[in-house]
Amino acid sequence: MTKYIALATAAICVGLDQWIKAWAYAGLIRTPVISGVFYLTYLENTGAAFGIFQGGAFVLAIVSLVILGGIFYLLLSGKITGTAMIWGFSMIFSGGVGNAIDRLFRGFVIDYLDFSPLFGFPIFNFADCLVVIGTVVVVVYILFFEKNKPTQPAQES
């Protein structure tokens, strides 16, 4: 049941991501939220994370769809177990779908969260946040909470 709730939440997150991006696309230029710290800034990113692989939106979309298909299959098949893992992968899935939609239908990803004056960090979006948070959840779970399976001692000959 958890996987279905997580996937339904992922669908809501994709909708929210696309709604925010449509709002930004409709006329956002640069709006200070906290002057000198945080702005809402419209940016069309034709590459991947941090602006790498510029102009490769179509290839990135295809690669993303293959990976997202794998995650979706693993979630539905029950091969991903544990609440944290299901939610983490669902977040990665929803963020990936949000950005893949942009790449396929616009040819670029809309970014708008801008902390660059404070940190010099690239502008990003809600979908990116979902991917990063989901990845952190999965990595932390694997590193600190995954039960280590006992290994069989080597048999002597």
mmCIF file of N, CA and C in Angstrom, residues 6-140:
data_model
loop_
_atom_site.group_PDB
_atom_site.id
_atom_site.type_symbol
_atom_site.label_atom_id
_atom_site.label_comp_id
_atom_site.label_asym_id
_atom_site.label_seq_id
_atom_site.Cartn_x
_atom_site.Cartn_y
_atom_site.Cartn_z
ATOM 1 N N ALA A 6 2.870 6.483 -2.136
ATOM 2 C CA ALA A 6 4.068 7.226 -2.543
ATOM 3 C C ALA A 6 3.993 7.613 -4.016
ATOM 4 N N LEU A 7 3.526 6.721 -4.872
ATOM 5 C CA LEU A 7 3.403 7.040 -6.294
ATOM 6 C C LEU A 7 2.304 8.076 -6.546
ATOM 7 N N ALA A 8 1.212 8.026 -5.792
ATOM 8 C CA ALA A 8 0.170 9.047 -5.921
ATOM 9 C C ALA A 8 0.715 10.404 -5.482
ATOM 10 N N THR A 9 1.494 10.410 -4.418
ATOM 11 C CA THR A 9 2.135 11.645 -3.967
ATOM 12 C C THR A 9 3.117 12.142 -5.017
ATOM 13 N N ALA A 10 3.828 11.226 -5.651
ATOM 14 C CA ALA A 10 4.760 11.595 -6.722
ATOM 15 C C ALA A 10 4.007 12.268 -7.867
ATOM 16 N N ALA A 11 2.839 11.748 -8.208
ATOM 17 C CA ALA A 11 2.039 12.353 -9.280
ATOM 18 C C ALA A 11 1.611 13.770 -8.902
ATOM 19 N N ILE A 12 1.241 13.967 -7.653
ATOM 20 C CA ILE A 12 0.876 15.306 -7.175
ATOM 21 C C ILE A 12 2.084 16.235 -7.257
ATOM 22 N N CYS A 13 3.262 15.724 -6.886
ATOM 23 C CA CYS A 13 4.491 16.532 -6.952
ATOM 24 C C CYS A 13 4.828 16.911 -8.391
ATOM 25 N N VAL A 14 4.617 16.004 -9.338
ATOM 26 C CA VAL A 14 4.850 16.322 -10.753
ATOM 27 C C VAL A 14 3.897 17.435 -11.181
ATOM 28 N N GLY A 15 2.639 17.326 -10.787
ATOM 29 C CA GLY A 15 1.668 18.371 -11.113
ATOM 30 C C GLY A 15 2.051 19.714 -10.517
ATOM 31 N N LEU A 16 2.481 19.717 -9.262
ATOM 32 C CA LEU A 16 2.911 20.950 -8.610
ATOM 33 C C LEU A 16 4.134 21.538 -9.307
ATOM 34 N N ASP A 17 5.081 20.682 -9.652
ATOM 35 C CA ASP A 17 6.277 21.121 -10.360
ATOM 36 C C ASP A 17 5.910 21.787 -11.684
ATOM 37 N N GLN A 18 5.030 21.157 -12.443
ATOM 38 C CA GLN A 18 4.640 21.706 -13.738
ATOM 39 C C GLN A 18 3.825 22.987 -13.587
ATOM 40 N N TRP A 19 3.035 23.088 -12.545
ATOM 41 C CA TRP A 19 2.263 24.304 -12.294
ATOM 42 C C TRP A 19 3.204 25.468 -11.976
ATOM 43 N N ILE A 20 4.192 25.227 -11.112
ATOM 44 C CA ILE A 20 5.161 26.281 -10.770
ATOM 45 C C ILE A 20 5.942 26.707 -12.013
ATOM 46 N N LYS A 21 6.361 25.739 -12.807
ATOM 47 C CA LYS A 21 7.114 26.060 -14.027
ATOM 48 C C LYS A 21 6.255 26.838 -15.027
ATOM 49 N N ALA A 22 4.977 26.513 -15.145
ATOM 50 C CA ALA A 22 4.084 27.263 -16.034
ATOM 51 C C ALA A 22 3.953 28.698 -15.545
ATOM 52 N N TRP A 23 3.860 28.873 -14.243
ATOM 53 C CA TRP A 23 3.806 30.218 -13.656
ATOM 54 C C TRP A 23 5.085 30.986 -13.984
ATOM 55 N N ALA A 24 6.232 30.345 -13.806
ATOM 56 C CA ALA A 24 7.513 31.006 -14.094
ATOM 57 C C ALA A 24 7.622 31.334 -15.583
ATOM 58 N N TYR A 25 7.199 30.423 -16.426
ATOM 59 C CA TYR A 25 7.270 30.602 -17.878
ATOM 60 C C TYR A 25 6.391 31.769 -18.343
ATOM 61 N N ALA A 26 5.298 31.988 -17.639
ATOM 62 C CA ALA A 26 4.328 33.017 -18.033
ATOM 63 C C ALA A 26 4.827 34.437 -17.817
ATOM 64 N N GLY A 27 5.965 34.613 -17.160
ATOM 65 C CA GLY A 27 6.414 35.993 -17.036
ATOM 66 C C GLY A 27 7.405 36.290 -15.930
ATOM 67 N N LEU A 28 7.884 35.280 -15.245
ATOM 68 C CA LEU A 28 8.875 35.544 -14.208
ATOM 69 C C LEU A 28 10.177 36.002 -14.849
ATOM 70 N N ILE A 29 10.745 37.064 -14.343
ATOM 71 C CA ILE A 29 12.056 37.510 -14.812
ATOM 72 C C ILE A 29 13.044 37.355 -13.658
ATOM 73 N N ARG A 30 13.027 38.260 -12.710
ATOM 74 C CA ARG A 30 13.834 38.135 -11.496
ATOM 75 C C ARG A 30 13.139 38.920 -10.410
ATOM 76 N N THR A 31 12.758 38.218 -9.366
ATOM 77 C CA THR A 31 12.036 38.822 -8.261
ATOM 78 C C THR A 31 12.764 38.524 -6.960
ATOM 79 N N PRO A 32 13.166 39.573 -6.229
ATOM 80 C CA PRO A 32 13.810 39.306 -4.943
ATOM 81 C C PRO A 32 12.798 38.801 -3.918
ATOM 82 N N VAL A 33 13.168 37.735 -3.227
ATOM 83 C CA VAL A 33 12.378 37.240 -2.102
ATOM 84 C C VAL A 33 13.043 37.738 -0.831
ATOM 85 N N ILE A 34 14.356 37.529 -0.725
ATOM 86 C CA ILE A 34 15.186 38.100 0.336
ATOM 87 C C ILE A 34 16.361 38.743 -0.388
ATOM 88 N N SER A 35 16.315 40.040 -0.516
ATOM 89 C CA SER A 35 17.299 40.759 -1.326
ATOM 90 C C SER A 35 18.729 40.401 -0.932
ATOM 91 N N GLY A 36 19.523 40.073 -1.952
ATOM 92 C CA GLY A 36 20.914 39.710 -1.744
ATOM 93 C C GLY A 36 21.123 38.265 -1.330
ATOM 94 N N VAL A 37 20.025 37.531 -1.107
ATOM 95 C CA VAL A 37 20.123 36.150 -0.635
ATOM 96 C C VAL A 37 19.381 35.189 -1.562
ATOM 97 N N PHE A 38 18.099 35.451 -1.791
ATOM 98 C CA PHE A 38 17.248 34.514 -2.524
ATOM 99 C C PHE A 38 16.337 35.268 -3.485
ATOM 100 N N TYR A 39 16.358 34.816 -4.743
ATOM 101 C CA TYR A 39 15.534 35.412 -5.793
ATOM 102 C C TYR A 39 14.769 34.314 -6.516
ATOM 103 N N LEU A 40 13.671 34.686 -7.123
ATOM 104 C CA LEU A 40 13.010 33.836 -8.100
ATOM 105 C C LEU A 40 13.458 34.373 -9.447
ATOM 106 N N THR A 41 14.231 33.568 -10.171
ATOM 107 C CA THR A 41 14.846 34.001 -11.427
ATOM 108 C C THR A 41 14.546 32.983 -12.508
ATOM 109 N N TYR A 42 13.954 33.435 -13.602
ATOM 110 C CA TYR A 42 13.626 32.534 -14.714
ATOM 111 C C TYR A 42 14.890 32.185 -15.485
ATOM 112 N N LEU A 43 15.092 30.871 -15.715
ATOM 113 C CA LEU A 43 16.240 30.412 -16.487
ATOM 114 C C LEU A 43 15.827 29.192 -17.299
ATOM 115 N N GLU A 44 16.220 29.162 -18.571
ATOM 116 C CA GLU A 44 15.994 27.999 -19.420
ATOM 117 C C GLU A 44 17.286 27.201 -19.488
ATOM 118 N N ASN A 45 17.280 26.012 -18.891
ATOM 119 C CA ASN A 45 18.463 25.155 -18.822
ATOM 120 C C ASN A 45 18.339 24.053 -19.873
ATOM 121 N N THR A 46 19.186 24.112 -20.896
ATOM 122 C CA THR A 46 19.145 23.088 -21.951
ATOM 123 C C THR A 46 20.069 21.915 -21.640
ATOM 124 N N GLY A 47 20.696 21.942 -20.483
ATOM 125 C CA GLY A 47 21.622 20.876 -20.116
ATOM 126 C C GLY A 47 21.107 20.057 -18.953
ATOM 127 N N ALA A 48 22.051 19.538 -18.189
ATOM 128 C CA ALA A 48 21.741 18.714 -17.022
ATOM 129 C C ALA A 48 22.059 19.519 -15.761
ATOM 130 N N ALA A 49 22.266 18.823 -14.668
ATOM 131 C CA ALA A 49 22.562 19.465 -13.394
ATOM 132 C C ALA A 49 23.751 20.407 -13.525
ATOM 133 N N PHE A 50 23.625 21.567 -12.905
ATOM 134 C CA PHE A 50 24.687 22.577 -12.884
ATOM 135 C C PHE A 50 25.050 23.065 -14.281
ATOM 136 N N GLY A 51 24.127 22.898 -15.239
ATOM 137 C CA GLY A 51 24.345 23.414 -16.577
ATOM 138 C C GLY A 51 25.285 22.598 -17.451
ATOM 139 N N ILE A 52 25.668 21.399 -17.003
ATOM 140 C CA ILE A 52 26.545 20.584 -17.843
ATOM 141 C C ILE A 52 25.743 19.974 -18.990
ATOM 142 N N PHE A 53 26.404 19.583 -20.065
ATOM 143 C CA PHE A 53 25.802 18.931 -21.224
ATOM 144 C C PHE A 53 24.765 19.835 -21.893
ATOM 145 N N GLN A 54 25.108 21.128 -22.023
ATOM 146 C CA GLN A 54 24.205 22.096 -22.639
ATOM 147 C C GLN A 54 23.822 21.667 -24.057
ATOM 148 N N GLY A 55 22.563 21.860 -24.392
ATOM 149 C CA GLY A 55 22.066 21.529 -25.719
ATOM 150 C C GLY A 55 21.691 20.071 -25.882
ATOM 151 N N GLY A 56 21.812 19.281 -24.847
ATOM 152 C CA GLY A 56 21.525 17.852 -24.952
ATOM 153 C C GLY A 56 20.199 17.457 -24.359
ATOM 154 N N ALA A 57 19.203 18.334 -24.419
ATOM 155 C CA ALA A 57 17.918 18.083 -23.764
ATOM 156 C C ALA A 57 17.258 16.799 -24.255
ATOM 157 N N PHE A 58 17.267 16.547 -25.554
ATOM 158 C CA PHE A 58 16.588 15.360 -26.078
ATOM 159 C C PHE A 58 17.275 14.086 -25.607
ATOM 160 N N VAL A 59 18.591 14.041 -25.687
ATOM 161 C CA VAL A 59 19.344 12.860 -25.227
ATOM 162 C C VAL A 59 19.137 12.664 -23.732
ATOM 163 N N LEU A 60 19.189 13.767 -22.969
ATOM 164 C CA LEU A 60 18.955 13.679 -21.523
ATOM 165 C C LEU A 60 17.544 13.173 -21.229
ATOM 166 N N ALA A 61 16.577 13.600 -22.017
ATOM 167 C CA ALA A 61 15.199 13.143 -21.820
ATOM 168 C C ALA A 61 15.090 11.647 -22.049
ATOM 169 N N ILE A 62 15.722 11.133 -23.091
ATOM 170 C CA ILE A 62 15.665 9.696 -23.392
ATOM 171 C C ILE A 62 16.341 8.886 -22.282
ATOM 172 N N VAL A 63 17.532 9.319 -21.871
ATOM 173 C CA VAL A 63 18.241 8.628 -20.785
ATOM 174 C C VAL A 63 17.399 8.671 -19.512
ATOM 175 N N SER A 64 16.821 9.841 -19.228
ATOM 176 C CA SER A 64 15.971 9.982 -18.038
ATOM 177 C C SER A 64 14.783 9.036 -18.091
ATOM 178 N N LEU A 65 14.145 8.945 -19.248
ATOM 179 C CA LEU A 65 12.973 8.078 -19.365
ATOM 180 C C LEU A 65 13.323 6.611 -19.144
ATOM 181 N N VAL A 66 14.478 6.185 -19.611
ATOM 182 C CA VAL A 66 14.910 4.802 -19.386
ATOM 183 C C VAL A 66 15.119 4.557 -17.881
ATOM 184 N N ILE A 67 15.814 5.484 -17.235
ATOM 185 C CA ILE A 67 16.059 5.351 -15.789
ATOM 186 C C ILE A 67 14.746 5.411 -15.014
ATOM 187 N N LEU A 68 13.875 6.359 -15.381
ATOM 188 C CA LEU A 68 12.586 6.491 -14.703
ATOM 189 C C LEU A 68 11.727 5.250 -14.910
ATOM 190 N N GLY A 69 11.776 4.670 -16.104
ATOM 191 C CA GLY A 69 11.056 3.423 -16.350
ATOM 192 C C GLY A 69 11.546 2.315 -15.433
ATOM 193 N N GLY A 70 12.857 2.242 -15.242
ATOM 194 C CA GLY A 70 13.431 1.248 -14.335
ATOM 195 C C GLY A 70 12.982 1.462 -12.896
ATOM 196 N N ILE A 71 13.003 2.703 -12.447
ATOM 197 C CA ILE A 71 12.560 3.005 -11.073
ATOM 198 C C ILE A 71 11.083 2.655 -10.911
ATOM 199 N N PHE A 72 10.273 3.042 -11.890
ATOM 200 C CA PHE A 72 8.837 2.754 -11.827
ATOM 201 C C PHE A 72 8.593 1.247 -11.756
ATOM 202 N N TYR A 73 9.290 0.491 -12.598
ATOM 203 C CA TYR A 73 9.156 -0.965 -12.586
ATOM 204 C C TYR A 73 9.560 -1.537 -11.216
ATOM 205 N N LEU A 74 10.702 -1.073 -10.692
ATOM 206 C CA LEU A 74 11.173 -1.589 -9.406
ATOM 207 C C LEU A 74 10.197 -1.267 -8.275
ATOM 208 N N LEU A 75 9.611 -0.067 -8.323
ATOM 209 C CA LEU A 75 8.629 0.297 -7.294
ATOM 210 C C LEU A 75 7.387 -0.584 -7.385
ATOM 211 N N LEU A 76 6.853 -0.748 -8.585
ATOM 212 C CA LEU A 76 5.627 -1.532 -8.737
ATOM 213 C C LEU A 76 5.843 -3.021 -8.502
ATOM 214 N N SER A 77 7.028 -3.519 -8.856
ATOM 215 C CA SER A 77 7.298 -4.952 -8.718
ATOM 216 C C SER A 77 7.536 -5.379 -7.274
ATOM 217 N N GLY A 78 7.755 -4.409 -6.401
ATOM 218 C CA GLY A 78 8.031 -4.737 -5.008
ATOM 219 C C GLY A 78 9.491 -5.037 -4.745
ATOM 220 N N LYS A 79 10.356 -4.816 -5.732
ATOM 221 C CA LYS A 79 11.789 -5.065 -5.539
ATOM 222 C C LYS A 79 12.428 -3.994 -4.660
ATOM 223 N N ILE A 80 11.820 -2.817 -4.614
ATOM 224 C CA ILE A 80 12.255 -1.784 -3.668
ATOM 225 C C ILE A 80 11.345 -1.920 -2.463
ATOM 226 N N THR A 81 11.941 -2.221 -1.327
ATOM 227 C CA THR A 81 11.161 -2.432 -0.109
ATOM 228 C C THR A 81 11.625 -1.470 0.967
ATOM 229 N N GLY A 82 10.864 -1.382 2.005
ATOM 230 C CA GLY A 82 11.178 -0.476 3.102
ATOM 231 C C GLY A 82 10.584 0.900 2.812
ATOM 232 N N THR A 83 9.931 1.456 3.790
ATOM 233 C CA THR A 83 9.229 2.719 3.626
ATOM 234 C C THR A 83 10.153 3.837 3.158
ATOM 235 N N ALA A 84 11.308 3.964 3.766
ATOM 236 C CA ALA A 84 12.232 5.045 3.382
ATOM 237 C C ALA A 84 12.693 4.882 1.940
ATOM 238 N N MET A 85 12.994 3.669 1.537
ATOM 239 C CA MET A 85 13.441 3.425 0.162
ATOM 240 C C MET A 85 12.314 3.724 -0.832
ATOM 241 N N ILE A 86 11.111 3.306 -0.517
ATOM 242 C CA ILE A 86 9.979 3.567 -1.413
ATOM 243 C C ILE A 86 9.762 5.066 -1.568
ATOM 244 N N TRP A 87 9.761 5.802 -0.454
ATOM 245 C CA TRP A 87 9.549 7.245 -0.527
ATOM 246 C C TRP A 87 10.727 7.943 -1.209
ATOM 247 N N GLY A 88 11.935 7.510 -0.918
ATOM 248 C CA GLY A 88 13.103 8.115 -1.556
ATOM 249 C C GLY A 88 13.085 7.934 -3.063
ATOM 250 N N PHE A 89 12.840 6.717 -3.511
ATOM 251 C CA PHE A 89 12.794 6.464 -4.956
ATOM 252 C C PHE A 89 11.585 7.143 -5.608
ATOM 253 N N SER A 90 10.477 7.260 -4.891
ATOM 254 C CA SER A 90 9.315 7.968 -5.434
ATOM 255 C C SER A 90 9.618 9.449 -5.623
ATOM 256 N N MET A 91 10.384 10.034 -4.705
ATOM 257 C CA MET A 91 10.783 11.440 -4.854
ATOM 258 C C MET A 91 11.714 11.606 -6.052
ATOM 259 N N ILE A 92 12.677 10.711 -6.172
ATOM 260 C CA ILE A 92 13.580 10.751 -7.330
ATOM 261 C C ILE A 92 12.762 10.626 -8.613
ATOM 262 N N PHE A 93 11.806 9.697 -8.620
ATOM 263 C CA PHE A 93 10.950 9.471 -9.783
ATOM 264 C C PHE A 93 10.160 10.729 -10.147
ATOM 265 N N SER A 94 9.522 11.348 -9.160
ATOM 266 C CA SER A 94 8.684 12.515 -9.460
ATOM 267 C C SER A 94 9.514 13.687 -9.961
ATOM 268 N N GLY A 95 10.671 13.935 -9.361
ATOM 269 C CA GLY A 95 11.532 15.009 -9.848
ATOM 270 C C GLY A 95 12.047 14.726 -11.247
ATOM 271 N N GLY A 96 12.419 13.489 -11.488
ATOM 272 C CA GLY A 96 12.886 13.105 -12.815
ATOM 273 C C GLY A 96 11.809 13.248 -13.873
ATOM 274 N N VAL A 97 10.584 12.876 -13.535
ATOM 275 C CA VAL A 97 9.471 13.013 -14.483
ATOM 276 C C VAL A 97 9.215 14.489 -14.773
ATOM 277 N N GLY A 98 9.225 15.324 -13.729
ATOM 278 C CA GLY A 98 8.998 16.757 -13.928
ATOM 279 C C GLY A 98 9.995 17.375 -14.887
ATOM 280 N N ASN A 99 11.261 17.061 -14.721
ATOM 281 C CA ASN A 99 12.284 17.617 -15.616
ATOM 282 C C ASN A 99 12.255 16.957 -16.995
ATOM 283 N N ALA A 100 11.905 15.675 -17.068
ATOM 284 C CA ALA A 100 11.810 15.005 -18.371
ATOM 285 C C ALA A 100 10.669 15.603 -19.203
ATOM 286 N N ILE A 101 9.569 15.947 -18.561
ATOM 287 C CA ILE A 101 8.462 16.599 -19.270
ATOM 288 C C ILE A 101 8.957 17.891 -19.911
ATOM 289 N N ASP A 102 9.695 18.684 -19.138
ATOM 290 C CA ASP A 102 10.243 19.934 -19.684
ATOM 291 C C ASP A 102 11.138 19.663 -20.889
ATOM 292 N N ARG A 103 12.048 18.720 -20.745
ATOM 293 C CA ARG A 103 13.007 18.442 -21.827
ATOM 294 C C ARG A 103 12.295 17.977 -23.096
ATOM 295 N N LEU A 104 11.284 17.129 -22.935
ATOM 296 C CA LEU A 104 10.589 16.591 -24.101
ATOM 297 C C LEU A 104 9.676 17.613 -24.775
ATOM 298 N N PHE A 105 8.967 18.420 -24.000
ATOM 299 C CA PHE A 105 7.961 19.303 -24.571
ATOM 300 C C PHE A 105 8.411 20.748 -24.756
ATOM 301 N N ARG A 106 9.480 21.148 -24.055
ATOM 302 C CA ARG A 106 9.973 22.506 -24.214
ATOM 303 C C ARG A 106 11.370 22.554 -24.829
ATOM 304 N N GLY A 107 12.124 21.469 -24.660
ATOM 305 C CA GLY A 107 13.513 21.461 -25.133
ATOM 306 C C GLY A 107 14.477 22.026 -24.113
ATOM 307 N N PHE A 108 13.974 22.364 -22.937
ATOM 308 C CA PHE A 108 14.790 22.891 -21.839
ATOM 309 C C PHE A 108 14.030 22.696 -20.534
ATOM 310 N N VAL A 109 14.760 22.782 -19.432
ATOM 311 C CA VAL A 109 14.157 22.701 -18.107
ATOM 312 C C VAL A 109 14.057 24.119 -17.554
ATOM 313 N N ILE A 110 12.910 24.435 -16.979
ATOM 314 C CA ILE A 110 12.725 25.756 -16.369
ATOM 315 C C ILE A 110 13.249 25.696 -14.939
ATOM 316 N N ASP A 111 14.223 26.555 -14.653
ATOM 317 C CA ASP A 111 14.762 26.719 -13.303
ATOM 318 C C ASP A 111 14.370 28.088 -12.790
ATOM 319 N N TYR A 112 14.253 28.238 -11.465
ATOM 320 C CA TYR A 112 13.778 29.516 -10.922
ATOM 321 C C TYR A 112 14.217 29.791 -9.486
ATOM 322 N N LEU A 113 14.717 28.814 -8.756
ATOM 323 C CA LEU A 113 15.153 29.034 -7.367
ATOM 324 C C LEU A 113 16.607 29.480 -7.386
ATOM 325 N N ASP A 114 16.849 30.708 -6.971
ATOM 326 C CA ASP A 114 18.154 31.343 -7.178
ATOM 327 C C ASP A 114 18.751 31.838 -5.855
ATOM 328 N N PHE A 115 19.711 31.074 -5.340
ATOM 329 C CA PHE A 115 20.484 31.479 -4.171
ATOM 330 C C PHE A 115 21.876 31.941 -4.580
ATOM 331 N N SER A 116 22.080 32.200 -5.876
ATOM 332 C CA SER A 116 23.414 32.509 -6.383
ATOM 333 C C SER A 116 24.065 33.731 -5.735
ATOM 334 N N PRO A 117 23.322 34.792 -5.365
ATOM 335 C CA PRO A 117 24.013 35.923 -4.724
ATOM 336 C C PRO A 117 24.680 35.537 -3.400
ATOM 337 N N LEU A 118 24.094 34.605 -2.690
ATOM 338 C CA LEU A 118 24.626 34.208 -1.385
ATOM 339 C C LEU A 118 25.669 33.102 -1.504
ATOM 340 N N PHE A 119 25.362 32.055 -2.276
ATOM 341 C CA PHE A 119 26.219 30.876 -2.333
ATOM 342 C C PHE A 119 26.936 30.694 -3.666
ATOM 343 N N GLY A 120 26.536 31.431 -4.705
ATOM 344 C CA GLY A 120 27.092 31.215 -6.032
ATOM 345 C C GLY A 120 26.627 29.897 -6.619
ATOM 346 N N PHE A 121 25.527 29.355 -6.096
ATOM 347 C CA PHE A 121 25.002 28.056 -6.516
ATOM 348 C C PHE A 121 24.161 28.225 -7.770
ATOM 349 N N PRO A 122 24.171 27.255 -8.687
ATOM 350 C CA PRO A 122 23.333 27.351 -9.893
ATOM 351 C C PRO A 122 21.840 27.446 -9.546
ATOM 352 N N ILE A 123 21.097 28.061 -10.415
ATOM 353 C CA ILE A 123 19.647 28.172 -10.258
ATOM 354 C C ILE A 123 19.042 26.784 -10.484
ATOM 355 N N PHE A 124 18.025 26.438 -9.684
ATOM 356 C CA PHE A 124 17.428 25.105 -9.762
ATOM 357 C C PHE A 124 15.917 25.209 -9.605
ATOM 358 N N ASN A 125 15.233 24.061 -9.505
ATOM 359 C CA ASN A 125 13.778 24.053 -9.415
ATOM 360 C C ASN A 125 13.282 23.024 -8.399
ATOM 361 N N PHE A 126 11.964 22.964 -8.234
ATOM 362 C CA PHE A 126 11.335 22.045 -7.288
ATOM 363 C C PHE A 126 11.651 20.584 -7.618
ATOM 364 N N ALA A 127 11.627 20.242 -8.903
ATOM 365 C CA ALA A 127 11.928 18.860 -9.311
ATOM 366 C C ALA A 127 13.351 18.479 -8.901
ATOM 367 N N ASP A 128 14.290 19.408 -9.055
ATOM 368 C CA ASP A 128 15.666 19.146 -8.623
ATOM 369 C C ASP A 128 15.718 18.866 -7.127
ATOM 370 N N CYS A 129 14.939 19.632 -6.362
ATOM 371 C CA CYS A 129 14.882 19.420 -4.906
ATOM 372 C C CYS A 129 14.393 18.018 -4.584
ATOM 373 N N LEU A 130 13.363 17.572 -5.309
ATOM 374 C CA LEU A 130 12.831 16.228 -5.084
ATOM 375 C C LEU A 130 13.887 15.160 -5.364
ATOM 376 N N VAL A 131 14.612 15.311 -6.461
ATOM 377 C CA VAL A 131 15.649 14.334 -6.814
ATOM 378 C C VAL A 131 16.736 14.309 -5.739
ATOM 379 N N VAL A 132 17.188 15.474 -5.308
ATOM 380 C CA VAL A 132 18.271 15.537 -4.316
ATOM 381 C C VAL A 132 17.812 14.977 -2.973
ATOM 382 N N ILE A 133 16.645 15.392 -2.508
ATOM 383 C CA ILE A 133 16.152 14.895 -1.215
ATOM 384 C C ILE A 133 15.908 13.389 -1.283
ATOM 385 N N GLY A 134 15.314 12.908 -2.365
ATOM 386 C CA GLY A 134 15.096 11.470 -2.520
ATOM 387 C C GLY A 134 16.397 10.696 -2.529
ATOM 388 N N THR A 135 17.402 11.232 -3.200
ATOM 389 C CA THR A 135 18.712 10.575 -3.242
ATOM 390 C C THR A 135 19.344 10.538 -1.855
ATOM 391 N N VAL A 136 19.243 11.629 -1.115
ATOM 392 C CA VAL A 136 19.786 11.666 0.245
ATOM 393 C C VAL A 136 19.083 10.629 1.119
ATOM 394 N N VAL A 137 17.768 10.537 1.010
ATOM 395 C CA VAL A 137 17.011 9.543 1.793
ATOM 396 C C VAL A 137 17.495 8.135 1.472
ATOM 397 N N VAL A 138 17.644 7.814 0.193
ATOM 398 C CA VAL A 138 18.084 6.481 -0.213
ATOM 399 C C VAL A 138 19.502 6.203 0.282
ATOM 400 N N VAL A 139 20.414 7.144 0.086
ATOM 401 C CA VAL A 139 21.813 6.933 0.493
ATOM 402 C C VAL A 139 21.934 6.799 2.004
ATOM 403 N N VAL A 140 21.251 7.664 2.755
ATOM 404 C CA VAL A 140 21.307 7.576 4.225
ATOM 405 C C VAL A 140 20.735 6.247 4.689
#
